[in-house]
PDB file of C-alpha atoms in Angstrom:
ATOM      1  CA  UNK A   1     -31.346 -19.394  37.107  1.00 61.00           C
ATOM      2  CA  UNK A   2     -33.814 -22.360  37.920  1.00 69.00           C
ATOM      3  CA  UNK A   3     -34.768 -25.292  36.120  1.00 72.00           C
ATOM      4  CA  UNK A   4     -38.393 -23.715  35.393  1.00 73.00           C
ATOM      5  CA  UNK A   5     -36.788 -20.561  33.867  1.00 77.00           C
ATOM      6  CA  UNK A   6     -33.776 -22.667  32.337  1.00 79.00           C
ATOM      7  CA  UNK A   7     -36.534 -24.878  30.320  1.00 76.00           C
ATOM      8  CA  UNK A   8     -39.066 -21.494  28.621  1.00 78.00           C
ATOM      9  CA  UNK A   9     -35.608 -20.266  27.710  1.00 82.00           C
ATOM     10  CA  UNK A  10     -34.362 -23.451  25.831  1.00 82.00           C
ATOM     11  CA  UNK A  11     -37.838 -23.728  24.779  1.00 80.00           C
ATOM     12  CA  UNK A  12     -37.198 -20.747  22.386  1.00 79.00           C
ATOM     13  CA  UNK A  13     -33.907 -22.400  21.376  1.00 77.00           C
ATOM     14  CA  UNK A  14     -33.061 -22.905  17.549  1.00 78.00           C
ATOM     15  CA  UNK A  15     -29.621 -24.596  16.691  1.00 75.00           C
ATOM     16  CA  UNK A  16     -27.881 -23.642  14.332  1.00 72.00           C
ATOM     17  CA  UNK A  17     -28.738 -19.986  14.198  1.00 76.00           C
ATOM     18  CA  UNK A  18     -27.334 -16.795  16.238  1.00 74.00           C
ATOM     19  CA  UNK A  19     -28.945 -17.972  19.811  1.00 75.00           C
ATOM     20  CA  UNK A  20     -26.017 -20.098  20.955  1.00 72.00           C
ATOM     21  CA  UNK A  21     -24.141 -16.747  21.199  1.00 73.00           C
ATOM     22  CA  UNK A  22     -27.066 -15.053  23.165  1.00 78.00           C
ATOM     23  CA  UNK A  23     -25.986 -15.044  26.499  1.00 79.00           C
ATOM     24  CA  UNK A  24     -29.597 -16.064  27.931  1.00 80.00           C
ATOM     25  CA  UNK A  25     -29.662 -19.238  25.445  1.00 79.00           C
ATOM     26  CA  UNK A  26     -25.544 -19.610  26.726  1.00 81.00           C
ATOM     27  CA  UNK A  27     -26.198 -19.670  30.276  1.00 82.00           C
ATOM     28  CA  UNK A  28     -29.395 -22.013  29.535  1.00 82.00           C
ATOM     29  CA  UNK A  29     -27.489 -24.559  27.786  1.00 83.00           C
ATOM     30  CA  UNK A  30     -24.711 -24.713  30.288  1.00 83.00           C
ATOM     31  CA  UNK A  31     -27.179 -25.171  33.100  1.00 82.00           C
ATOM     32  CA  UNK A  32     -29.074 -28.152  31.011  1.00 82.00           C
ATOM     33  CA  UNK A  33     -25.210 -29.702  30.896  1.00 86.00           C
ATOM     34  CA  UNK A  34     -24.855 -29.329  34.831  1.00 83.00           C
ATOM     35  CA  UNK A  35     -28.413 -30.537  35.272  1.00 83.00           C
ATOM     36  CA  UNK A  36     -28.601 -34.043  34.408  1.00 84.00           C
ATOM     37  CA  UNK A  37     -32.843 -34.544  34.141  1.00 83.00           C
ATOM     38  CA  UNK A  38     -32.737 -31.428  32.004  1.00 82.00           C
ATOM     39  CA  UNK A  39     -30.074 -32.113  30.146  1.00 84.00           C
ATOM     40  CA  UNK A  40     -32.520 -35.439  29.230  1.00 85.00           C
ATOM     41  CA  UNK A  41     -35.629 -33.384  28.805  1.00 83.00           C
ATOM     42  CA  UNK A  42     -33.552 -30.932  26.498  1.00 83.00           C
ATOM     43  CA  UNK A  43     -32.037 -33.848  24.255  1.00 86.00           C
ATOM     44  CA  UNK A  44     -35.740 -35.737  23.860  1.00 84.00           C
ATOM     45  CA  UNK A  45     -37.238 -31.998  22.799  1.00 81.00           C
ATOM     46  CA  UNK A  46     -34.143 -31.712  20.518  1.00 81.00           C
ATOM     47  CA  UNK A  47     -35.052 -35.460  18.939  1.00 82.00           C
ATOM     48  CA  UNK A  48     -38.685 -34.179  18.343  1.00 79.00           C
ATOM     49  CA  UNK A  49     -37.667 -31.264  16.646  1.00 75.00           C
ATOM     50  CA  UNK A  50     -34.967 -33.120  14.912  1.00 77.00           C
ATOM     51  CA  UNK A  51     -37.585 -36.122  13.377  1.00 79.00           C
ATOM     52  CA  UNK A  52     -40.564 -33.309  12.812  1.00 76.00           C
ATOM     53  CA  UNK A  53     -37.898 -31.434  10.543  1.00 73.00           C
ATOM     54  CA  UNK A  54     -36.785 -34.512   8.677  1.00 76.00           C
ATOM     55  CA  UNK A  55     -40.192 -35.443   8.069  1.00 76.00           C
ATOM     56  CA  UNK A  56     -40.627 -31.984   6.379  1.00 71.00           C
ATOM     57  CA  UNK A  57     -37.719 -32.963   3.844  1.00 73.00           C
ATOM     58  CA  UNK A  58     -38.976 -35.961   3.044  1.00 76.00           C
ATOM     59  CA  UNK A  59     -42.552 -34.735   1.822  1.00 71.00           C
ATOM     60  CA  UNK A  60     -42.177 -34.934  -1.814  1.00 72.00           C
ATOM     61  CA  UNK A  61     -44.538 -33.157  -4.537  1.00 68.00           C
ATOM     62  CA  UNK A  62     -45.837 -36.022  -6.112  1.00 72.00           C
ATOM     63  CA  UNK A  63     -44.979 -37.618  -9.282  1.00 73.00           C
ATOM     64  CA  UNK A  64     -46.790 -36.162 -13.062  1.00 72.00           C
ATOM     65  CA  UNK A  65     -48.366 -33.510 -10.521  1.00 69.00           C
ATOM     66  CA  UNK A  66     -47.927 -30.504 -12.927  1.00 72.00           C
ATOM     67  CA  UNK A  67     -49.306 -33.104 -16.149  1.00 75.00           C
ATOM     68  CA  UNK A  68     -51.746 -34.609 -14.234  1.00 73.00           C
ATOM     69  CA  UNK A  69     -53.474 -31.401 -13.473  1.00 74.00           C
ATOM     70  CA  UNK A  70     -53.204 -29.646 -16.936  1.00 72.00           C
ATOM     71  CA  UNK A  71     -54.774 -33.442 -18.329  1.00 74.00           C
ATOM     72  CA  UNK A  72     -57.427 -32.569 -16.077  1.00 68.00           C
ATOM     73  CA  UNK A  73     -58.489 -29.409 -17.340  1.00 63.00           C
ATOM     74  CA  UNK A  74     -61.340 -29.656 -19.490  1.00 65.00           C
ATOM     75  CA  UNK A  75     -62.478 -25.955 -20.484  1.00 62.00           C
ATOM     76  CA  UNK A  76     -65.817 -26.959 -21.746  1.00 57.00           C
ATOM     77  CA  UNK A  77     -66.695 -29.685 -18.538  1.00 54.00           C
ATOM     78  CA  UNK A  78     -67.049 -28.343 -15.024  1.00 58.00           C
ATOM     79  CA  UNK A  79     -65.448 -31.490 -13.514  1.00 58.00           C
ATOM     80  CA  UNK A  80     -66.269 -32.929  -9.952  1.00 58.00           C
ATOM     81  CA  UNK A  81     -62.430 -31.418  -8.885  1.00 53.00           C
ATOM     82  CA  UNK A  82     -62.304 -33.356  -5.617  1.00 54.00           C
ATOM     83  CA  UNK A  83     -62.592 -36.710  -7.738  1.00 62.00           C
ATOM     84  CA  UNK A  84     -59.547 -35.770  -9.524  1.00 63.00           C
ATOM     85  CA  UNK A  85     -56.631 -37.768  -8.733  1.00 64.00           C
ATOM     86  CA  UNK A  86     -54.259 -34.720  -9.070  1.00 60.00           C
ATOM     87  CA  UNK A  87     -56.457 -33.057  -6.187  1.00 58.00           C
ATOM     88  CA  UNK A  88     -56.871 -36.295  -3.873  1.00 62.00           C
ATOM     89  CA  UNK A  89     -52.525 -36.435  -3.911  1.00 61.00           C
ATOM     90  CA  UNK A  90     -52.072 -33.415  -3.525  1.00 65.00           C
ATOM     91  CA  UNK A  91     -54.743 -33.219  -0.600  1.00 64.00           C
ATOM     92  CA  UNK A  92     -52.793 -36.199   1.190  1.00 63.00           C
ATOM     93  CA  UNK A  93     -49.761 -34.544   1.088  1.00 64.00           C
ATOM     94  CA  UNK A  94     -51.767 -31.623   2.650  1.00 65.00           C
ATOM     95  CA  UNK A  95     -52.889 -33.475   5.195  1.00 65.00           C
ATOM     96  CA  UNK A  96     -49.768 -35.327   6.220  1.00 67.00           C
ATOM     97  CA  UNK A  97     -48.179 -31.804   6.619  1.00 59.00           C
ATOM     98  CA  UNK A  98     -51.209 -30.374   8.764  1.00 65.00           C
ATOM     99  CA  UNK A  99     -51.029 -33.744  10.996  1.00 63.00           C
ATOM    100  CA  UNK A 100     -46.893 -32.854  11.330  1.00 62.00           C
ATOM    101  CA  UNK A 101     -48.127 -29.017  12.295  1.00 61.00           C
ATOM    102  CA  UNK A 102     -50.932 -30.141  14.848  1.00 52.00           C
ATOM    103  CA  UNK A 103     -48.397 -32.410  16.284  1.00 54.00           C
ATOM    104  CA  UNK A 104     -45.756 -29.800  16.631  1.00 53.00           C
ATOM    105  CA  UNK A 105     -48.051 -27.039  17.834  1.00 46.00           C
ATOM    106  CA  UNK A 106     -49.728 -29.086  20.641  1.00 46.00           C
ATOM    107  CA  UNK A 107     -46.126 -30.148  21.901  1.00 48.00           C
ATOM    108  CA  UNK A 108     -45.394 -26.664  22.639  1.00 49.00           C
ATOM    109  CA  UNK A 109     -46.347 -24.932  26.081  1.00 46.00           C
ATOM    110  CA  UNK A 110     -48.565 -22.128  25.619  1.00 43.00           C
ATOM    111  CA  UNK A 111     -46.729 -18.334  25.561  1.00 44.00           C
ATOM    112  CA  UNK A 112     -44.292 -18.521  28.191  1.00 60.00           C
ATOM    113  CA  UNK A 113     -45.824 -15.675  30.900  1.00 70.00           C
ATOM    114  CA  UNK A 114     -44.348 -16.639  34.560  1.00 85.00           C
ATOM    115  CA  UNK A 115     -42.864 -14.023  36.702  1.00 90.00           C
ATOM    116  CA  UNK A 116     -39.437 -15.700  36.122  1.00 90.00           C
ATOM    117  CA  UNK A 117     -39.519 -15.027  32.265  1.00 89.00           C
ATOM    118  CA  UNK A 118     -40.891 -11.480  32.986  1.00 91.00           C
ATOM    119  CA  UNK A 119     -37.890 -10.480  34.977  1.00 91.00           C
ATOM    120  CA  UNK A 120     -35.754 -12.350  33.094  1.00 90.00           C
ATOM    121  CA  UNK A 121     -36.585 -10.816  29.928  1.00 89.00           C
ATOM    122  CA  UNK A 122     -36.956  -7.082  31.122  1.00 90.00           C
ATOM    123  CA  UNK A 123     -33.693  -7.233  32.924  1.00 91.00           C
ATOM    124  CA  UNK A 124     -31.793  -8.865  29.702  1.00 88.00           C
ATOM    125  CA  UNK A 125     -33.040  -6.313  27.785  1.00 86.00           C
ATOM    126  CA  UNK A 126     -32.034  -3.436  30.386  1.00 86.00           C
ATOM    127  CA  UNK A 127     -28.410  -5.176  30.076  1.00 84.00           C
ATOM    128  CA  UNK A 128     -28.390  -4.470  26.301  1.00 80.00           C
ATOM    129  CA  UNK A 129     -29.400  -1.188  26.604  1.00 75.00           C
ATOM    130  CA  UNK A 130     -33.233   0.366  26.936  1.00 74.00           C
ATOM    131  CA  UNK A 131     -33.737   3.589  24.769  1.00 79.00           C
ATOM    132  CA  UNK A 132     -35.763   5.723  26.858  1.00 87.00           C
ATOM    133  CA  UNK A 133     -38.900   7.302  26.356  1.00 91.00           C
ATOM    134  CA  UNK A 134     -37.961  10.264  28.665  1.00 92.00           C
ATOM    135  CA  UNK A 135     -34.865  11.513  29.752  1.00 92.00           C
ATOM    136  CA  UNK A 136     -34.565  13.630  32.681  1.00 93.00           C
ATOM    137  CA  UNK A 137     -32.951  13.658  35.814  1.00 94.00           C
ATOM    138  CA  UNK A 138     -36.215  14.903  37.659  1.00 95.00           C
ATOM    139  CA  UNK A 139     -38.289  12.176  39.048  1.00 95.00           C
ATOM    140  CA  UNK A 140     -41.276  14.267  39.255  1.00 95.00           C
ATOM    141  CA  UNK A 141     -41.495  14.557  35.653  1.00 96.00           C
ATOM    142  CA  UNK A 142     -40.673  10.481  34.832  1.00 95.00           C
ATOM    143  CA  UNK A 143     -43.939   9.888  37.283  1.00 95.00           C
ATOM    144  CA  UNK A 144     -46.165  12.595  35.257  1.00 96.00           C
ATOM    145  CA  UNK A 145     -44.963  11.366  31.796  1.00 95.00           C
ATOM    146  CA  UNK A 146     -45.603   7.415  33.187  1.00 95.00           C
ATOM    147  CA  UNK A 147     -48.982   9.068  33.885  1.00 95.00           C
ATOM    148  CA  UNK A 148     -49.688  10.808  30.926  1.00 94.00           C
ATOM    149  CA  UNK A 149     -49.083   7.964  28.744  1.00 93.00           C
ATOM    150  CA  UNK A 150     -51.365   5.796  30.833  1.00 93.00           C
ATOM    151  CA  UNK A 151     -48.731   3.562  32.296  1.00 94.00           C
ATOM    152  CA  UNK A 152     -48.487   2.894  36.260  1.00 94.00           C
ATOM    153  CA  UNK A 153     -47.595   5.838  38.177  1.00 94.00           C
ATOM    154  CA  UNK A 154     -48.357   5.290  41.456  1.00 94.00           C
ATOM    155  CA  UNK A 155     -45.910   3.179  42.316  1.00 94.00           C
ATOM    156  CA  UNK A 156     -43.636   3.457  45.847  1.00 93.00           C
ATOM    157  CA  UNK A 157     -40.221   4.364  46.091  1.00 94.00           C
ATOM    158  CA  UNK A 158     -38.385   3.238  48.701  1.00 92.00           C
ATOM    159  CA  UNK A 159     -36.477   6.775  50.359  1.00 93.00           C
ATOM    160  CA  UNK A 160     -33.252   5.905  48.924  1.00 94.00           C
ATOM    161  CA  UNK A 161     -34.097   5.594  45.922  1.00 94.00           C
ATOM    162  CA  UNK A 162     -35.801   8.793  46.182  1.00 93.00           C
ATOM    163  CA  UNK A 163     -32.899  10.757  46.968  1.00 93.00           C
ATOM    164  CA  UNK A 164     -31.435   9.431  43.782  1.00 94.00           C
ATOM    165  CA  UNK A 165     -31.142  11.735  40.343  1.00 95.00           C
ATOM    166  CA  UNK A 166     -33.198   9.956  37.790  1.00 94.00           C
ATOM    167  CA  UNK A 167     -31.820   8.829  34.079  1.00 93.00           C
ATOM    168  CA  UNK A 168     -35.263   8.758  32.442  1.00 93.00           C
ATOM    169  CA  UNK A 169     -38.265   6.612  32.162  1.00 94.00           C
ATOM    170  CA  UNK A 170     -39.675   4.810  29.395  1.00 93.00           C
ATOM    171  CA  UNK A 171     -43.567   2.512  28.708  1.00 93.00           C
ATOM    172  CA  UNK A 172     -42.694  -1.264  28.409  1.00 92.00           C
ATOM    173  CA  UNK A 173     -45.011  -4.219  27.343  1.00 89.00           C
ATOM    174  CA  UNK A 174     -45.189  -7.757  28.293  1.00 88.00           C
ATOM    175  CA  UNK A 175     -47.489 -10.163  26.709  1.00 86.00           C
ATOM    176  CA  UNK A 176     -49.658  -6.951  25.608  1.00 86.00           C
ATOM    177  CA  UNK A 177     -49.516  -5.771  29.294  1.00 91.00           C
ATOM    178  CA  UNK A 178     -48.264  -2.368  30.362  1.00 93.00           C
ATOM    179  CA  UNK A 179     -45.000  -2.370  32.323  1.00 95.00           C
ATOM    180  CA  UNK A 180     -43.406   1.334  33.539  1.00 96.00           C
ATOM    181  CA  UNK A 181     -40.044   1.406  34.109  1.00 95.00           C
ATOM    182  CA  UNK A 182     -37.764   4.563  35.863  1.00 96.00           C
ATOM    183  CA  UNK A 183     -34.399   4.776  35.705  1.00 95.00           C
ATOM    184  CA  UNK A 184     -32.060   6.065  38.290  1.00 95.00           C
ATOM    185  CA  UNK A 185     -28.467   7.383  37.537  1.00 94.00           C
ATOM    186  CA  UNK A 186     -25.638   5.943  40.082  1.00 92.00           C
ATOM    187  CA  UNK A 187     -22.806   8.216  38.530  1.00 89.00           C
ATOM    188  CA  UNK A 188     -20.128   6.402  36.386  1.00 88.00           C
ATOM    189  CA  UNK A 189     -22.157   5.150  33.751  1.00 86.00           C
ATOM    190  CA  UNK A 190     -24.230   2.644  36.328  1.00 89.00           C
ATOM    191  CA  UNK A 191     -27.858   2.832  36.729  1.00 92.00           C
ATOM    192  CA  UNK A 192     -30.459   1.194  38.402  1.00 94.00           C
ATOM    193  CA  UNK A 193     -33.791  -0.236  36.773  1.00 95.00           C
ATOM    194  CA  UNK A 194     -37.176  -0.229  38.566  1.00 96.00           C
ATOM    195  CA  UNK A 195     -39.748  -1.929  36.496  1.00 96.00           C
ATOM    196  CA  UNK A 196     -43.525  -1.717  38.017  1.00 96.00           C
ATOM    197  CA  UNK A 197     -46.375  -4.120  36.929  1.00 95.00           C
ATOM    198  CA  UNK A 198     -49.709  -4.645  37.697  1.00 94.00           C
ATOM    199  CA  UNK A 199     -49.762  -7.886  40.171  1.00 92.00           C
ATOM    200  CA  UNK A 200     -52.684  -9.330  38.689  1.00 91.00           C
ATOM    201  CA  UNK A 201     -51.041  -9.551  35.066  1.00 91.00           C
ATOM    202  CA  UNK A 202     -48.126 -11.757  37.095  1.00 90.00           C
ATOM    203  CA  UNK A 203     -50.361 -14.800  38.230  1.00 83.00           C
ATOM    204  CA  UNK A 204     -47.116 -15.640  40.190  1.00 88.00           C
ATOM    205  CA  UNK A 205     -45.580 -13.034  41.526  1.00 90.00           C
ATOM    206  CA  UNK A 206     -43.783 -12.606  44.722  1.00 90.00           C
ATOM    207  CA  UNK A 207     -46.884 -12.202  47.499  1.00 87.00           C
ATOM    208  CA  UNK A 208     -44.995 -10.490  49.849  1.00 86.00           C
ATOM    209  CA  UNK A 209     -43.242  -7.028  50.517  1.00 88.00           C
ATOM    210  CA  UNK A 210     -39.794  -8.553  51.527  1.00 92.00           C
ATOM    211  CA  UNK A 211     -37.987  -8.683  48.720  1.00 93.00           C
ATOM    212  CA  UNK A 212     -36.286 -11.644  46.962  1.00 93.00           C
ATOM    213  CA  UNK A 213     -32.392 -11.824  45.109  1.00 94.00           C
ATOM    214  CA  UNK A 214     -31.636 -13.626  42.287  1.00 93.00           C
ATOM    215  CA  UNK A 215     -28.621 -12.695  39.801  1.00 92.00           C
ATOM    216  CA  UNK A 216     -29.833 -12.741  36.422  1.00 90.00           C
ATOM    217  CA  UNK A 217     -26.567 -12.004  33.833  1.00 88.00           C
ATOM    218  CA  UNK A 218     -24.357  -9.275  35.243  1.00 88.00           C
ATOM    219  CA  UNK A 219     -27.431  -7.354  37.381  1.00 93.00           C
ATOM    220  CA  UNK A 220     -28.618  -8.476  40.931  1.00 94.00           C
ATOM    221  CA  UNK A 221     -32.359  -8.337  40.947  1.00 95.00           C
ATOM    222  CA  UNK A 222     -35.045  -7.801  43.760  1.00 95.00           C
ATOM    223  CA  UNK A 223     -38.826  -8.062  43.454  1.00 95.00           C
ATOM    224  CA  UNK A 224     -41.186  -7.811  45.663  1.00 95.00           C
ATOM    225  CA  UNK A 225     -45.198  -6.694  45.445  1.00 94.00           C
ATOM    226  CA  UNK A 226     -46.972  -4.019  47.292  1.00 93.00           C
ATOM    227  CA  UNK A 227     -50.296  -3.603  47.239  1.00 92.00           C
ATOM    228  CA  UNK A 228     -51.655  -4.259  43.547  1.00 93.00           C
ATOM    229  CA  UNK A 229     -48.307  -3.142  41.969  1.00 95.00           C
ATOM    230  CA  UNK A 230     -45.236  -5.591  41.754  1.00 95.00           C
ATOM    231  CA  UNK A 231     -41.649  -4.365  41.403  1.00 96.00           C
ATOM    232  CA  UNK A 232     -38.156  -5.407  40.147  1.00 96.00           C
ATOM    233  CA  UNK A 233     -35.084  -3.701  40.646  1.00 96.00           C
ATOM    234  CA  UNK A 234     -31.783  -4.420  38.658  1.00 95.00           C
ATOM    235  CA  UNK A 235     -28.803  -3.277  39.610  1.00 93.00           C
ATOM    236  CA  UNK A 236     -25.089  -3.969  39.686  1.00 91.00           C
ATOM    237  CA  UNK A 237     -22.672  -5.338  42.391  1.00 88.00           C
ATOM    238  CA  UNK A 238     -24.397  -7.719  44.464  1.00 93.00           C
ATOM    239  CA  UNK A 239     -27.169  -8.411  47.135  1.00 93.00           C
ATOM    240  CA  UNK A 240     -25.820  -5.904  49.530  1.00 93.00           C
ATOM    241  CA  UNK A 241     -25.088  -3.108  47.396  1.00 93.00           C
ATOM    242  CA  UNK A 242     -28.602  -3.162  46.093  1.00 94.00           C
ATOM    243  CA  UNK A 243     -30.418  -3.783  49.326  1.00 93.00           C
ATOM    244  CA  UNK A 244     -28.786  -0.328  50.108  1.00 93.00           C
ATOM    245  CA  UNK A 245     -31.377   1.281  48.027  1.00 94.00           C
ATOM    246  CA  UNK A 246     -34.772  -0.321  49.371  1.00 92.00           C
ATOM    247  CA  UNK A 247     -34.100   0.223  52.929  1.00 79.00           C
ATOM    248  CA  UNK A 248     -36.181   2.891  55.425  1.00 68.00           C
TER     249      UNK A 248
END
């Protein structure tokens, strides 16, 4: 984990509810405490959160509201209604509330979509168990379902991980984007993911073939891009163990 990827996960952060036992939010808030500048950016986000909410609490409906607009009503008098002094407090305490809401929206990045979150969030998720579309141990048939269901299906495996028995395969989406994933079946209840995604829906992807290790939970993850296709594979045991599978 990085400070980039630590920050659009603790973005997402609510105390108070289930996400401090998440592991992603877990291993995001114990980075922010061995991070000292993010531990400050994470504590000044917390404050604005923090004085946005109380401000919430403290709007009160105002005073004779209810009288004020049933003294108003005058069945046979179509009245100039935004005159009335029921409407004009009620519409201030509108518009403090819509000021609070700009304020709150515009201090919020735009939908997190970097690579990092991508793999992060796809390889979580395998962690926690994907239910598969497909499930066969016959490659052949994962690629012509990926196919069928207009997902990517010309993807490249590396020859070791052709020589593997497949688990199944299954049509992801990110952000509204297709993602295919294929899963291959290492015997004792281990598997290895391969996620492909169109490079161009990844602004920043990895740019070259070799691939790159990170550890992201319990899984060791590579990624690399091939022509207009970019790939992650999750696995477990560590950098060696899955380098095994994308050699020659």
């Amino acid at each position: 984990m990085d400070d980039r990827l630590a920050k659009e996960i603790l973005l997402r952060y609510r105390p108070g509810t289930a996400d401090a036992s998440d592991t992603e939010f877990a291993e995001a808030l114990e980075y922010a405490k061995r991070d000292p500048e993010l531990g400050r950016w994470f504590a000044q986000h917390q404050a604005f959160h923090n004085t946005i909410r109380d401000r919430f609490k403290q709007l009160q409906v105002p005073a004779g509201l209810k009288e004020n607009i049933l003294a108003g009503y005058r069945p046979a008098v179509i009245p100039v209604w935004w005159q009335q002094p029921a409407f004009q407090a009620l519409a201030a305490a509108a518009a403090i509330v819509l000021l609070l809401g700009v304020a709150l929206f515009w201090s919020q990045p735009r939908e997190v979509s970097s690579f990092a979150a991508f793999q992060s969030r796809l390889v979580r998720n395998a962690q926690r168990g994907y239910a598969m579309d497909l499930t066969t141990t016959n490659l052949g048939e994962i690629r012509q379902y990926l196919a069928e269901q207009g997902a990517y299906a010309d993807y490249l495996l590396p020859a070791p991980l052709e020589k593997l028995p497949g688990d199944g395969g299954a049509v992801l989406r990110w952000h509204n984007k297709t993602v295919s994933m294929v899963c291959f079946d290492l015997g004792n209840h281990n598997d290895l993911y391969l996620f492909v995604a169109n490079r161009a829906d990844l602004p920043d992807a990895p740019s070259a073939s070799e691939p790159h290790f990170t550890q992201i939970g319990k899984l060791t993850v590579a990624s690399w891009s091939t022509g207009d296709r970019t790939y992650v594979l999750a696995g477990p045991g560590d950098e060696q163990f899955v380098r095994r599978y994308l050699g020659p």
